Coordinates of C-alpha atoms in Angstrom, one line a residue:
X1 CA 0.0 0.0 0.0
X2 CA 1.6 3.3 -0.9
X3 CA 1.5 6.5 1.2
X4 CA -2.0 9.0 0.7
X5 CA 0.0 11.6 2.0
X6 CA 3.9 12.9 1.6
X7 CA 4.9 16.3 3.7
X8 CA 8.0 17.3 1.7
X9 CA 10.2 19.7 3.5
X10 CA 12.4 21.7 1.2
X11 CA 14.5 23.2 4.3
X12 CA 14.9 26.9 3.4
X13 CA 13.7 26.6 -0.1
X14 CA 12.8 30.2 -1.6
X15 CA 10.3 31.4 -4.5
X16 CA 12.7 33.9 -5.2
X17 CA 15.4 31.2 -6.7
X18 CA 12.5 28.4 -7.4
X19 CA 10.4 30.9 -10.0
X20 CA 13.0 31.8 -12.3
X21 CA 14.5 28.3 -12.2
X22 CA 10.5 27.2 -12.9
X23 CA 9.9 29.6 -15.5
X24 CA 13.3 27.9 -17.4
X25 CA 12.2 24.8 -17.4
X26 CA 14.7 23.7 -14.6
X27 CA 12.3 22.2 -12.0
X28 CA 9.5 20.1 -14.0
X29 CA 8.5 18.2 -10.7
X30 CA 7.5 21.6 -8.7
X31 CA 6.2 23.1 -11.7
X32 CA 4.1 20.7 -12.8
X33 CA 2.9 20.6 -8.6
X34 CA 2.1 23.9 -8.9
X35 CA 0.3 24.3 -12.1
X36 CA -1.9 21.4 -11.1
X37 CA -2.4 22.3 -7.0
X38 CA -2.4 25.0 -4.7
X39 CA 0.5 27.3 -4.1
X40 CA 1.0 30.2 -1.4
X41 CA 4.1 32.1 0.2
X42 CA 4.7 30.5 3.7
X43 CA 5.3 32.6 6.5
X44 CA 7.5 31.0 9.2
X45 CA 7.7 32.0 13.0
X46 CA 10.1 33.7 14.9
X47 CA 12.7 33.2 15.0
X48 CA 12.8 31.6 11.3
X49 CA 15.5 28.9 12.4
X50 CA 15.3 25.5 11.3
X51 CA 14.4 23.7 14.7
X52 CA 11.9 26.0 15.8
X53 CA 10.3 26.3 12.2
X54 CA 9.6 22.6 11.3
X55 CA 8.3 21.7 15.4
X56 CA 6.2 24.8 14.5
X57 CA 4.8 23.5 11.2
X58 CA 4.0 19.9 12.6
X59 CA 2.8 21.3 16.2
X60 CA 0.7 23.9 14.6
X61 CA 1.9 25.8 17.5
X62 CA 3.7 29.0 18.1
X63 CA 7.2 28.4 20.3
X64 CA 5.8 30.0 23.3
X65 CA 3.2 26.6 23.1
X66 CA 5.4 24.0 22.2
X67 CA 8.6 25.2 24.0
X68 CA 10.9 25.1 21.1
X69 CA 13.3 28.1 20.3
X70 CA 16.4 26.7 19.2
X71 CA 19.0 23.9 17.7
X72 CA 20.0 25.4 21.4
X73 CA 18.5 27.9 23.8
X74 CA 19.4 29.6 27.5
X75 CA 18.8 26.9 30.0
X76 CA 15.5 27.7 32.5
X77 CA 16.8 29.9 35.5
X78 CA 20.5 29.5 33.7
X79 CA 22.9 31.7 31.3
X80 CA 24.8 29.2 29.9
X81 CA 22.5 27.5 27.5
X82 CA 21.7 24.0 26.5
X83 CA 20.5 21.5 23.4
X84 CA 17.0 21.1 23.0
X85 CA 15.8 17.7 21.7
X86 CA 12.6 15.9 21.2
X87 CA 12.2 15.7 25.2
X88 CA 12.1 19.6 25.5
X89 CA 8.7 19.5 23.1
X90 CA 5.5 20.2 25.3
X91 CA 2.8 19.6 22.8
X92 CA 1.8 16.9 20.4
X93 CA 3.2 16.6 16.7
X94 CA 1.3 15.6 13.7
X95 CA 2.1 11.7 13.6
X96 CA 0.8 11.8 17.6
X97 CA -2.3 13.6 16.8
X98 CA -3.7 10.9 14.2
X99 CA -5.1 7.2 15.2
X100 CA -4.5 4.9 12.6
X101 CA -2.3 6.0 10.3
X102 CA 1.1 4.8 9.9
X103 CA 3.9 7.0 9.7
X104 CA 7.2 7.2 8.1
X105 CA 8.9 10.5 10.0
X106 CA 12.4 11.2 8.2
X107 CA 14.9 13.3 9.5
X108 CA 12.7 16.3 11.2
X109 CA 14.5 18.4 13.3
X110 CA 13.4 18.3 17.0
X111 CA 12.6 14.5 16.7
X112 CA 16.3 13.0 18.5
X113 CA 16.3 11.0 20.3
X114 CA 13.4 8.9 18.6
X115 CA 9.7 8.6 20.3
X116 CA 7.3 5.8 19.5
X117 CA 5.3 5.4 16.6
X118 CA 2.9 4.2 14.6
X119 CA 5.0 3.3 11.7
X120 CA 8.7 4.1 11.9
X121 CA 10.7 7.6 12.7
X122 CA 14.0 8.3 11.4
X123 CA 15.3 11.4 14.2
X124 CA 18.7 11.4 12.1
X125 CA 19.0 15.2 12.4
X126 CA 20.3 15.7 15.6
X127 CA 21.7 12.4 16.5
X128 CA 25.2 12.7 17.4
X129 CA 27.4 9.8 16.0
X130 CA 26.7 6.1 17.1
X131 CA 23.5 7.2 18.4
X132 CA 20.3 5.3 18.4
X133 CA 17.9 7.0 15.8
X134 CA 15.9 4.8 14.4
X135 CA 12.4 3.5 15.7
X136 CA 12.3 0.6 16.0
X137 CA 15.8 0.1 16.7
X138 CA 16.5 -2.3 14.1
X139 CA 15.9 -0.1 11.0
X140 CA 19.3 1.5 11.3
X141 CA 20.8 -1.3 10.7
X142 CA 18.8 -2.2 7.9
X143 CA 19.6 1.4 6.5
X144 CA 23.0 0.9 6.8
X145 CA 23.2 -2.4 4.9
X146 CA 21.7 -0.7 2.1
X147 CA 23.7 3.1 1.9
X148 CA 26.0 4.6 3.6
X149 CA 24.8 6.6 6.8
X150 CA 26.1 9.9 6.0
X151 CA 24.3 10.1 2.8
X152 CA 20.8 9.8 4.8
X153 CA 22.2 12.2 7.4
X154 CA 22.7 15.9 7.7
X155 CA 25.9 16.6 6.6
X156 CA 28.6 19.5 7.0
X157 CA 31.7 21.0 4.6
X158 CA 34.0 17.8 6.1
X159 CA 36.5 19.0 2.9
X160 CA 35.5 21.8 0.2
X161 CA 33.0 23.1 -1.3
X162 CA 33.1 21.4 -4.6
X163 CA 33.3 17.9 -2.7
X164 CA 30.4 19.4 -0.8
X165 CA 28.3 20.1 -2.9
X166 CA 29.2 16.6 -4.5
X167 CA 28.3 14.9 -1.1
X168 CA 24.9 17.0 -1.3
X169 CA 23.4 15.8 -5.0
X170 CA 24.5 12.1 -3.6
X171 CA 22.8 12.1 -0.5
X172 CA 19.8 13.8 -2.3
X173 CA 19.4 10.7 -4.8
X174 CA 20.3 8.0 -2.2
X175 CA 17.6 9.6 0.3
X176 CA 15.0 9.6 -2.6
X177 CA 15.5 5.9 -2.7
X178 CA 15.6 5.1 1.0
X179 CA 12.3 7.1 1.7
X180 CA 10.9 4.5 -1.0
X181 CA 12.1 1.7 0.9
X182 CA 11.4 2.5 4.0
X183 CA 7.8 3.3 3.1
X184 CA 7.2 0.1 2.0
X185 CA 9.0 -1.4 5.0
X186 CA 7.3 0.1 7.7
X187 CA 3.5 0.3 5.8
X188 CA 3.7 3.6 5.7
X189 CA 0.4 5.6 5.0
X190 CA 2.1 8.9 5.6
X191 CA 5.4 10.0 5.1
X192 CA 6.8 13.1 6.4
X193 CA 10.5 13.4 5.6
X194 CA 12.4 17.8 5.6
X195 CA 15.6 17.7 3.2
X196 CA 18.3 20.4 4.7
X197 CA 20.4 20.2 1.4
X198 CA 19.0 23.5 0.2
X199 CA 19.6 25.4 3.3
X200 CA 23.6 24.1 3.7
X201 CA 23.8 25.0 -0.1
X202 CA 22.5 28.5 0.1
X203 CA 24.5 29.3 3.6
X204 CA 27.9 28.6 1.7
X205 CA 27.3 29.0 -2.1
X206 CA 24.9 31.8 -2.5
X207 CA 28.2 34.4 -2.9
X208 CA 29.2 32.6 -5.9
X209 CA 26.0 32.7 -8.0
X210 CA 26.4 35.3 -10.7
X211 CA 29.7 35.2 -11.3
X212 CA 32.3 33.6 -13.1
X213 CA 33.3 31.2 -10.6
X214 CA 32.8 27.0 -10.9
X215 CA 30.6 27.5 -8.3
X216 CA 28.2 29.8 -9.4
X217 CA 25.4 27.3 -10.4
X218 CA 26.0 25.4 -6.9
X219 CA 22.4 26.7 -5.1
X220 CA 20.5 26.2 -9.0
X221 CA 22.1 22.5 -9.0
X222 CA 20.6 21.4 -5.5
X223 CA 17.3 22.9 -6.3
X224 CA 17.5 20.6 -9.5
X225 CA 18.6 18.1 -7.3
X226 CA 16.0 18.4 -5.0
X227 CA 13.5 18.7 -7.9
X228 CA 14.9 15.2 -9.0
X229 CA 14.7 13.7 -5.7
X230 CA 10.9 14.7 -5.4
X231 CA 10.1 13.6 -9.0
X232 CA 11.2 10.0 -7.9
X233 CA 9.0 9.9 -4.8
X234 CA 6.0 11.5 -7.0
X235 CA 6.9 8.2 -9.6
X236 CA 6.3 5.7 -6.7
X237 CA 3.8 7.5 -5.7
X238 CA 1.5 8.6 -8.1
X239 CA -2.2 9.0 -6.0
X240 CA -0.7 10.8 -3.0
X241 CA -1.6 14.3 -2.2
X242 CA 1.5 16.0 -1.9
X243 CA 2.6 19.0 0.2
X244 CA 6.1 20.9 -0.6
X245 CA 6.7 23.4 1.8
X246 CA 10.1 25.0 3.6
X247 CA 10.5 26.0 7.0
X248 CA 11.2 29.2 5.9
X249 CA 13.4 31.3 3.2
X250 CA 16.9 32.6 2.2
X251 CA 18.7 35.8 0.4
X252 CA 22.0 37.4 0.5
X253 CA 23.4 38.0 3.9
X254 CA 24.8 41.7 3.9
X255 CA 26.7 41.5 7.6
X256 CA 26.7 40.6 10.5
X257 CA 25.8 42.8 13.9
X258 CA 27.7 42.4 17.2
X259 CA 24.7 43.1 19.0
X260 CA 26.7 42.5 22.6
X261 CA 29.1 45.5 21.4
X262 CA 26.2 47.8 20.5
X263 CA 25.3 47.2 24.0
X264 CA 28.4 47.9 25.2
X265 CA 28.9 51.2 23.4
X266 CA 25.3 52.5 25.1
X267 CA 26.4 51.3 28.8
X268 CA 24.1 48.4 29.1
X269 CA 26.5 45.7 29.5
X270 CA 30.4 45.2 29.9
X271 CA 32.1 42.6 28.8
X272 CA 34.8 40.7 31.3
X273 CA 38.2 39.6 30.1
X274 CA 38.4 36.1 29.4
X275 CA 41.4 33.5 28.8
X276 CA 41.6 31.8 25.4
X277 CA 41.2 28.3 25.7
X278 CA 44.4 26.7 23.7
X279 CA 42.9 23.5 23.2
X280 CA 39.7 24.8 21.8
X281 CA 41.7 27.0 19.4
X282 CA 43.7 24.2 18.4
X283 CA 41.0 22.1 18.1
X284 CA 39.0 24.2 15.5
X285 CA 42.6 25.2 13.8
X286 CA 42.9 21.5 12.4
X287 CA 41.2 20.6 9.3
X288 CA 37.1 19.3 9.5
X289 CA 38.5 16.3 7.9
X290 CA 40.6 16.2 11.0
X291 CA 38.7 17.0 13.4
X292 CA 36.5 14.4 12.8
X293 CA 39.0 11.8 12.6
X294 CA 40.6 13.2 16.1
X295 CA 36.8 12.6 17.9
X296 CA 37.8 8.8 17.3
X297 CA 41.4 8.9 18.3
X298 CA 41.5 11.1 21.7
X299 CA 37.7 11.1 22.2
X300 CA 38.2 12.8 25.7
X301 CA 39.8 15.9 24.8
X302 CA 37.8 16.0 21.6
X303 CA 34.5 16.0 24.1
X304 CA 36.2 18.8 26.4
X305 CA 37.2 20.7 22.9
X306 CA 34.0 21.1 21.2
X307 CA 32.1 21.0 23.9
X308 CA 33.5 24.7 24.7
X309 CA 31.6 25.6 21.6
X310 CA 28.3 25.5 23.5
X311 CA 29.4 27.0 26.5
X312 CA 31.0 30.3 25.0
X313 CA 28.2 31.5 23.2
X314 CA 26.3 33.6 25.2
X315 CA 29.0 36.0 25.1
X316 CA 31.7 37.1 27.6
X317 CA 29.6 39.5 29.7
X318 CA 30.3 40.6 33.2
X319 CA 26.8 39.9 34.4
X320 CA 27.0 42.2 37.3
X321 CA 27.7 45.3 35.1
X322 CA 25.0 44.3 32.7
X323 CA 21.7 45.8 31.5
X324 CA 20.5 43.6 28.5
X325 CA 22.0 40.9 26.3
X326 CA 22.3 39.4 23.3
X327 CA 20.9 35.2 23.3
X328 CA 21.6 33.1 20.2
X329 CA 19.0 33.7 17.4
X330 CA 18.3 37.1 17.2
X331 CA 17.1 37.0 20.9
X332 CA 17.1 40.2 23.4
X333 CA 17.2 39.9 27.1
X334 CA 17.3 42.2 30.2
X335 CA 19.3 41.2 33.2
X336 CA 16.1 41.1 35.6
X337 CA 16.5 40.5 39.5
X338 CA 14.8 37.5 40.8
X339 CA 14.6 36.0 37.3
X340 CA 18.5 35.9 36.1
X341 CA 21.0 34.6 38.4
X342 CA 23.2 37.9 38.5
X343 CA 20.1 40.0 37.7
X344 CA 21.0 43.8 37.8
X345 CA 17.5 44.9 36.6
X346 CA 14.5 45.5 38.7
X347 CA 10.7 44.7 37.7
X348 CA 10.1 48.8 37.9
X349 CA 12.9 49.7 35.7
X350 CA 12.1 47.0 32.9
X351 CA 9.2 48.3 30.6
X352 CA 10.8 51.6 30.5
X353 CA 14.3 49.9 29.6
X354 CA 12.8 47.5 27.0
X355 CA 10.9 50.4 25.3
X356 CA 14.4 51.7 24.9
X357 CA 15.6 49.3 23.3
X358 CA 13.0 48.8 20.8
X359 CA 13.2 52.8 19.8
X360 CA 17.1 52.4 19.8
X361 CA 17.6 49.2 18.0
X362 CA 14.5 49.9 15.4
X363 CA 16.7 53.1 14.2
X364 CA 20.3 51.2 14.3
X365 CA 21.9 51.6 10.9
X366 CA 24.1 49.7 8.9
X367 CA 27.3 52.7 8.6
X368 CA 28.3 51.6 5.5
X369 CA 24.3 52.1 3.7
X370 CA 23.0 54.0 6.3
X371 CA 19.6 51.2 6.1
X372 CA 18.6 49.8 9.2
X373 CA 19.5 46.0 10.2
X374 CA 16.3 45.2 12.0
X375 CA 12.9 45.3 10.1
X376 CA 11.8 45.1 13.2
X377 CA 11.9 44.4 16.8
X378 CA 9.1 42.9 18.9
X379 CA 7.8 42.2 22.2
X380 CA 7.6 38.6 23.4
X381 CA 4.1 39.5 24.5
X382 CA 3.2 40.1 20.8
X383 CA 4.3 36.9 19.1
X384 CA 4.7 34.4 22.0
X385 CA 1.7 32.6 24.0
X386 CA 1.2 29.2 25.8
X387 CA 2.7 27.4 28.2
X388 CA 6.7 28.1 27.7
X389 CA 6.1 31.7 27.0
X390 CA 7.8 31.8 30.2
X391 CA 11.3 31.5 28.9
X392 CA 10.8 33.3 25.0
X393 CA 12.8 36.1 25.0
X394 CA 11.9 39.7 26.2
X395 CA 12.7 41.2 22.7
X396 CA 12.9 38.8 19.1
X397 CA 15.1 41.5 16.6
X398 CA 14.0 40.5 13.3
X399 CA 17.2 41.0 11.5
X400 CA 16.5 37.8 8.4
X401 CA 13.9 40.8 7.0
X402 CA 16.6 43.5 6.1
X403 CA 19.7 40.8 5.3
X404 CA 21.4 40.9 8.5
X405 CA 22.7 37.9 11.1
X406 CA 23.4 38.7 14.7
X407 CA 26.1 37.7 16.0
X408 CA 25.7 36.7 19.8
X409 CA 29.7 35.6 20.7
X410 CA 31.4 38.0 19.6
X411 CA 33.7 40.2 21.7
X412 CA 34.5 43.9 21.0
X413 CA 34.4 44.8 17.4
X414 CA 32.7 47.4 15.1
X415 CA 28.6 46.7 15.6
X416 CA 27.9 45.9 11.9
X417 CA 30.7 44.4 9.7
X418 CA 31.0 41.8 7.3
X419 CA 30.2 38.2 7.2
X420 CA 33.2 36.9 9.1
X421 CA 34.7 33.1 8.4
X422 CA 33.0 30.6 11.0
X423 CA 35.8 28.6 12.9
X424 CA 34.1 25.3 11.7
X425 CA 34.7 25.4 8.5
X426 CA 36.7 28.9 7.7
X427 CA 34.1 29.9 5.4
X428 CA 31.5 32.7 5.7
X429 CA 28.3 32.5 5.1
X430 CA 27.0 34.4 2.3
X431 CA 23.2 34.0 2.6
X432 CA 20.8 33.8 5.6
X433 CA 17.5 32.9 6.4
X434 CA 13.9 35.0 5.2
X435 CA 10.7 35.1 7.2
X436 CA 9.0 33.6 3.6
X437 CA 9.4 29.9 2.0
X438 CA 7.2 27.8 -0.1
X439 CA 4.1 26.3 0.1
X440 CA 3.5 24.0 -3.2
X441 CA 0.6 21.1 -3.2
X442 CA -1.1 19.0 -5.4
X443 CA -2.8 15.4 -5.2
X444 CA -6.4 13.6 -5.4
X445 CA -7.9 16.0 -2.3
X446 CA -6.1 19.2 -3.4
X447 CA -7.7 21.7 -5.5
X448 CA -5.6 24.8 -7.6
X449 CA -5.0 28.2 -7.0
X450 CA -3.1 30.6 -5.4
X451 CA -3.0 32.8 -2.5
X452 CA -0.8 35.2 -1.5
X453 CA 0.3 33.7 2.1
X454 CA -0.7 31.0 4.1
X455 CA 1.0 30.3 7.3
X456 CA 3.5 27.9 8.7
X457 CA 1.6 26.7 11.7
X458 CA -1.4 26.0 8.8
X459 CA 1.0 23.0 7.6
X460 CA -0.2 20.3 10.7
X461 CA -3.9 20.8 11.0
X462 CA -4.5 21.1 6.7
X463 CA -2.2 17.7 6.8
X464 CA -4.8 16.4 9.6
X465 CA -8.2 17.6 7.3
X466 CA -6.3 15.5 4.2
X467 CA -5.8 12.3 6.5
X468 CA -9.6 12.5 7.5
X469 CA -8.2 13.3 11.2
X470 CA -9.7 15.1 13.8
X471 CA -8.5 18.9 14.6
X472 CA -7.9 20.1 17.6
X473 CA -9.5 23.7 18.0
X474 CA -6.5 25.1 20.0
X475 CA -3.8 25.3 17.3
X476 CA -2.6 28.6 16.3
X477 CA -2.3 27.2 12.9
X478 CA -6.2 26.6 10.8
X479 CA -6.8 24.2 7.7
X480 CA -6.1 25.8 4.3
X481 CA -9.5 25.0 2.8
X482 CA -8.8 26.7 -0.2
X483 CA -6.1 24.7 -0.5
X484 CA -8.3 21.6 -0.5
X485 CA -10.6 20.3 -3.3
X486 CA -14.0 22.2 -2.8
X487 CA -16.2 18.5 -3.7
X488 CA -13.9 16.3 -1.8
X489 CA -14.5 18.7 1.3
X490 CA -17.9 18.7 0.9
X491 CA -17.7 15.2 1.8
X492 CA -15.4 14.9 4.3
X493 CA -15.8 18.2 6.4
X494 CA -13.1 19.1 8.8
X495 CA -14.0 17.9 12.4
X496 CA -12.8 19.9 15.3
X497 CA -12.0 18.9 18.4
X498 CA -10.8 19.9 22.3
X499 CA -7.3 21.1 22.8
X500 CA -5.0 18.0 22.5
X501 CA -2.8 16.6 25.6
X502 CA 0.6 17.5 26.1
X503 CA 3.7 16.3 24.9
X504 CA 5.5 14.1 27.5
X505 CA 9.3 15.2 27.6
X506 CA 12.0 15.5 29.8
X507 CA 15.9 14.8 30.2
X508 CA 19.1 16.4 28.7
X509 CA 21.6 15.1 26.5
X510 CA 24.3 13.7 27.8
X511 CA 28.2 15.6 27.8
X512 CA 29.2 13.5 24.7
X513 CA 26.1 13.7 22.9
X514 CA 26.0 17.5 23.4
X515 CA 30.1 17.8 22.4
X516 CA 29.1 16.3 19.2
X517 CA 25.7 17.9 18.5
X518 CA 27.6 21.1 19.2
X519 CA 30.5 20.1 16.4
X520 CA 28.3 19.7 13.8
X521 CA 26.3 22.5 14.8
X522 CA 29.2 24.8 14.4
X523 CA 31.1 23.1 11.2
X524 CA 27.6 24.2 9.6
X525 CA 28.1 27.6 11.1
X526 CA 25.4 27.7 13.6
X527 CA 27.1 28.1 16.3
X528 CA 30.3 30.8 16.3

């Protein structure tokens, strides 16, 4: 029995690049999704980062519901932060919201270390090396009897870019063909599988296109790649109603802003002096090639190396001299008593401080164009609700909008400069994340048209009217019914019901699966 329903996630996939490449002739699977479906602009939440995004789009939730902010994220009543993982998740994802229907759930972020399900999950994304990822156990091993691991994995630059890129169009092809499998092996009747290769490409390539260099078609080929890929599931597939969405977009990245030395410069925090870490430099000096290869050999000092990575990214403040501060994804947060450790901050002072801040950072130009980084900056209040509102942060600078990336490690510098080289891989990125991706469907159930923007969290409950499935009527997100075919809804109208349970959660990773998650987070330059 083949799938009714695939959820394809093109990770970071744009209209901007798609169209033109469409309009050429270059991607005949999307094309020929869109001209016979439904397509619509997809706005992501904030912030627009991968792990976030995709719990977002199969939680239906905002982050303040589900509790997800973050690859990683301050720990609760802590300044050093932490991993998140599939435990930190407080409410139910798409494949737990459904009763019987069998599930093949590839490679979503947020989904390590595997939960139980009806079908079979692979949490690859996430799982640091060795690691159990597969659900039921066994299908790893069946995986890796049939093609090699880091092909159906998330992969980093372990050597360059052209080799890269390379390793990208292979493990799109051999992930085409596993998902096939695996379908079949585990009787699947959904499949959800998200694709990073689109995301890594546009990160490190997107400087190159337009030019002369051999490079310069590297983001076009994955898209065609990725188009490939998706015509082969479509093929083995034909009567499934397909959805192709990304977590959210990309464009040029036009600098980077050292928020913590902006903050400096006004007298709202100081930074302390802090003692380079020799083995940590040394450590990130060698190779990725390496690197990788030293994890095996000296796997103690390689754990105590990399694991630095996490620990250093808040930023060196000297917390007793500090206002506000700068988190990890474009996150703002005063140094409140009785809520921060060192809090300097008290409960009168804050709205009047954070209203600051908003006027301040709202005007804060780039020098060099005189245009503002942040399209804007926002109140938790105004984007954030549910049960982990609690820890969302007190402002959410919406620098993807205007081309900019915060930088939240950085020590004393100019506040806007150029895209600087990550230590991972000595490469800097030359294209970030947008607030927009892709919403492309087609299938039996799904009817044609176009609107001008759906939303994210409207991915898990239109994915729940398409599976027949109950709804429950506290989701932020709500079914795209002009998405869906007008007769076939007629006769199977959406059904809502009460707010669904919570997600049961709990536990951290442990120091070596964190040291790793945190090496691969920063060879693919998320983490500075």
């Amino acid at each position: 029995m083949a799938p009714r329903l695939v959820v394809l996630g093109w990770d970071s996939a744009t209209f901007d690049v798609a169209d033109p490449l469409m309009a050429a002739g270059r991607l005949p699977t999307l094309s020929a999704l869109a001209s016979r479906g439904y397509r619509a602009s997809l706005r992501s939440t904030w912030p627009p980062m991968t792990d976030c995004a995709w719990t977002s789009a199969f939680t239906g939730r905002n982050p303040g519901a589900h509790g997800i902010f973050g690859s990683w994220y301050r720990a609760p009543g802590a300044y050093a932060p932490r991993l998140f993982s599939s435990r930190d998740r407080l409410t139910p994802a798409l494949w737990e919201l459904t009763q019987g229907v069998r599930w093949l759930v590839w490679n979503v972020p947020m989904t390590f270390p595997p939960t139980p399900v009806e079908g079979a999950m692979v949490a690859g994304y996430g799982a640091p090396p060795g690691a159990r990822f597969c659900q039921p156990e066994d299908l790893r091993g069946e995986l890796a009897a049939r093609w090699p691991l880091d092909d159906l994995l998330d992969r980093a630059p372990h050597g360059t870019l052209e080799r890269f890129l390379s390793d990208l169009k292979r493990g799109l092809e051999r992930q085409a063909e596993a998902l096939v499998w695996a379908a079949s092996r585990s009787g699947a009747d959904a499949v959800i599988a998200v694709w990073p290769h689109i995301d890594r490409a546009q990160h490190f390539l997107w400087r190159f296109r337009g030019t002369s260099h051999s490079l310069s078609g590297g983001v076009d080929a994955i898209y065609e790649a990725m188009d490939r890929a998706t015509g082969a599931l479509l093929r083995a597939w034909p009567d499934a109603d397909v959805l192709v969405v990304s977590d959210h977009g990309a464009g040029p990245l036009r600098g980077d802003v050292n928020l913590g030395a902006w903050l400096v410069s006004g007298g709202r925090a100081a930074y302390r002096h802090t003692r380079r870490r020799p083995l940590l430099v040394a450590a990130w000096a060698l190779p990725p090639a390496l690197r990788r290869a030293a994890r095996g050999i000296a796997p103690g000092l390689a754990r105590r190396a990399f694991g630095a990575t996490l620990a250093g990214q808040l930023g060196p403040f000297e917390w007793s001299r500090t206002l506000a501060f700068a988190g990890f994804h474009g996150d703002l947060w005063i140094n409140l008593k009785e809520r921060e450790q060192q809090g300097t901050v008290t409960a009168a002072r804050f709205p009047a401080l954070r209203s600051e801040l908003v006027e301040e950072l709202g005007a804060l130009e780039d020098p060099r164009t005189g245009e503002r980084v942040f399209a804007a900056v926002m109140n938790k209040e105004e984007i954030y609700s549910g049960a982990a509102a609690g820890i969302a942060p007190d402002l959410m600078l919406d620098s993807w909008s205007a081309g900019y990336r915060v930088a939240p490690g950085r020590g004393p510098s100019e506040v806007v400069i150029d895209p600087a080289p990550l230590a991972g891989v000595n490469e800097p990125w030359s294209s970030d994340h947008r607030p927009h991706g892709i919403f492309v469907a087609a299938g039996p159930r799904l009817g044609t048209g176009t609107a001008s923007e759906l939303n994210l969290y409207d991915v898990c409950p239109t994915a729940l009217a398409l599976l027949e499935q109950h709804v429950p009527d506290d989701l932020d997100g709500k079914v795209a019914r002009a998405a869906l075919d007008e007769g076939w809804l007629e006769r199977h109208p959406i059904v809502e019901v009460p707010a669904s349970i919570n997600h049961a959660g709990g536990g951290d990773y442990s120091d070596e699966e964190a040291a790793a998650v945190a090496a691969h987070l920063r060879e693919l330059g998320y983490i500075e």
